[in-house]
């Protein structure tokens, strides 16, 4: 894909959009991690591994969190994968 460069403006805009997208995805991941961990795991952790119930709860929580994010994104006109 060729870009028409007008003093680097289009390239700068593309970089800014990429940075914004990365920041959004990082924030989404961090919020999902905190929400699901608080909901599904017991503290303090006595074992180095998750119990079966915790593992299943985390899988379900992550799936629901992503589904809601996609739904909200569609309503706002953002295409999330």
Coordinates of C-alpha atoms in Angstrom, one line a residue:
X1 CA 0.0 0.0 0.0
X2 CA 1.5 3.3 -1.0
X3 CA 1.1 6.4 1.1
X4 CA 1.0 9.9 -0.1
X5 CA 3.3 11.8 2.1
X6 CA 2.6 15.4 2.9
X7 CA 5.4 16.5 5.2
X8 CA 5.0 13.2 7.1
X9 CA 1.5 14.1 8.3
X10 CA -0.1 10.9 7.2
X11 CA 2.7 8.8 8.6
X12 CA 2.6 10.6 11.9
X13 CA -1.2 10.2 12.1
X14 CA -0.8 6.4 11.4
X15 CA 1.8 6.2 14.2
X16 CA -0.5 8.0 16.6
X17 CA -3.4 5.7 15.8
X18 CA -1.2 2.7 16.3
X19 CA 0.0 4.0 19.7
X20 CA -3.6 4.7 20.8
X21 CA -4.7 1.2 19.7
X22 CA -1.8 -0.3 21.7
X23 CA -2.6 1.7 24.8
X24 CA -6.3 0.8 24.6
X25 CA -5.5 -2.9 24.3
X26 CA -3.1 -2.8 27.2
X27 CA -5.7 -1.0 29.3
X28 CA -8.4 -3.5 28.4
X29 CA -6.0 -6.4 29.2
X30 CA -5.1 -4.9 32.6
X31 CA -8.7 -4.2 33.6
X32 CA -9.8 -7.7 32.5
X33 CA -6.9 -9.3 34.5
X34 CA -7.8 -7.4 37.7
X35 CA -11.5 -8.0 37.4
X36 CA -11.3 -11.7 36.6
X37 CA -8.6 -12.3 39.2
X38 CA -10.5 -10.6 42.0
X39 CA -13.7 -12.5 41.0
X40 CA -12.2 -15.9 40.5
X41 CA -9.1 -16.5 42.7
X42 CA -8.8 -16.9 46.5
X43 CA -6.2 -14.8 48.3
X44 CA -3.7 -15.5 49.6
X45 CA -2.7 -18.2 47.2
X46 CA -1.2 -21.1 49.0
X47 CA -0.4 -23.2 46.0
X48 CA 1.6 -22.3 42.9
X49 CA -1.2 -23.6 40.7
X50 CA -4.9 -22.7 40.2
X51 CA -7.6 -25.0 41.4
X52 CA -9.9 -26.4 38.8
X53 CA -12.8 -24.1 39.8
X54 CA -10.5 -21.1 39.6
X55 CA -9.2 -22.1 36.2
X56 CA -12.7 -22.6 34.8
X57 CA -13.9 -19.3 36.4
X58 CA -11.0 -17.4 34.8
X59 CA -11.7 -18.9 31.4
X60 CA -15.4 -18.0 31.6
X61 CA -14.6 -14.5 32.9
X62 CA -12.1 -13.7 30.2
X63 CA -14.6 -15.0 27.5
X64 CA -17.4 -12.9 28.9
X65 CA -15.2 -9.8 29.3
X66 CA -14.0 -10.0 25.7
X67 CA -17.6 -10.6 24.4
X68 CA -18.9 -7.5 26.2
X69 CA -15.9 -5.5 24.9
X70 CA -16.7 -6.6 21.4
X71 CA -20.4 -5.8 21.9
X72 CA -19.7 -2.3 23.2
X73 CA -17.1 -1.7 20.5
X74 CA -19.7 -2.6 17.8
X75 CA -22.2 -0.2 19.4
X76 CA -19.5 2.5 19.3
X77 CA -18.5 1.6 15.8
X78 CA -15.1 0.2 16.7
X79 CA -14.0 -3.0 15.1
X80 CA -12.3 -5.2 17.8
X81 CA -11.2 -8.7 17.1

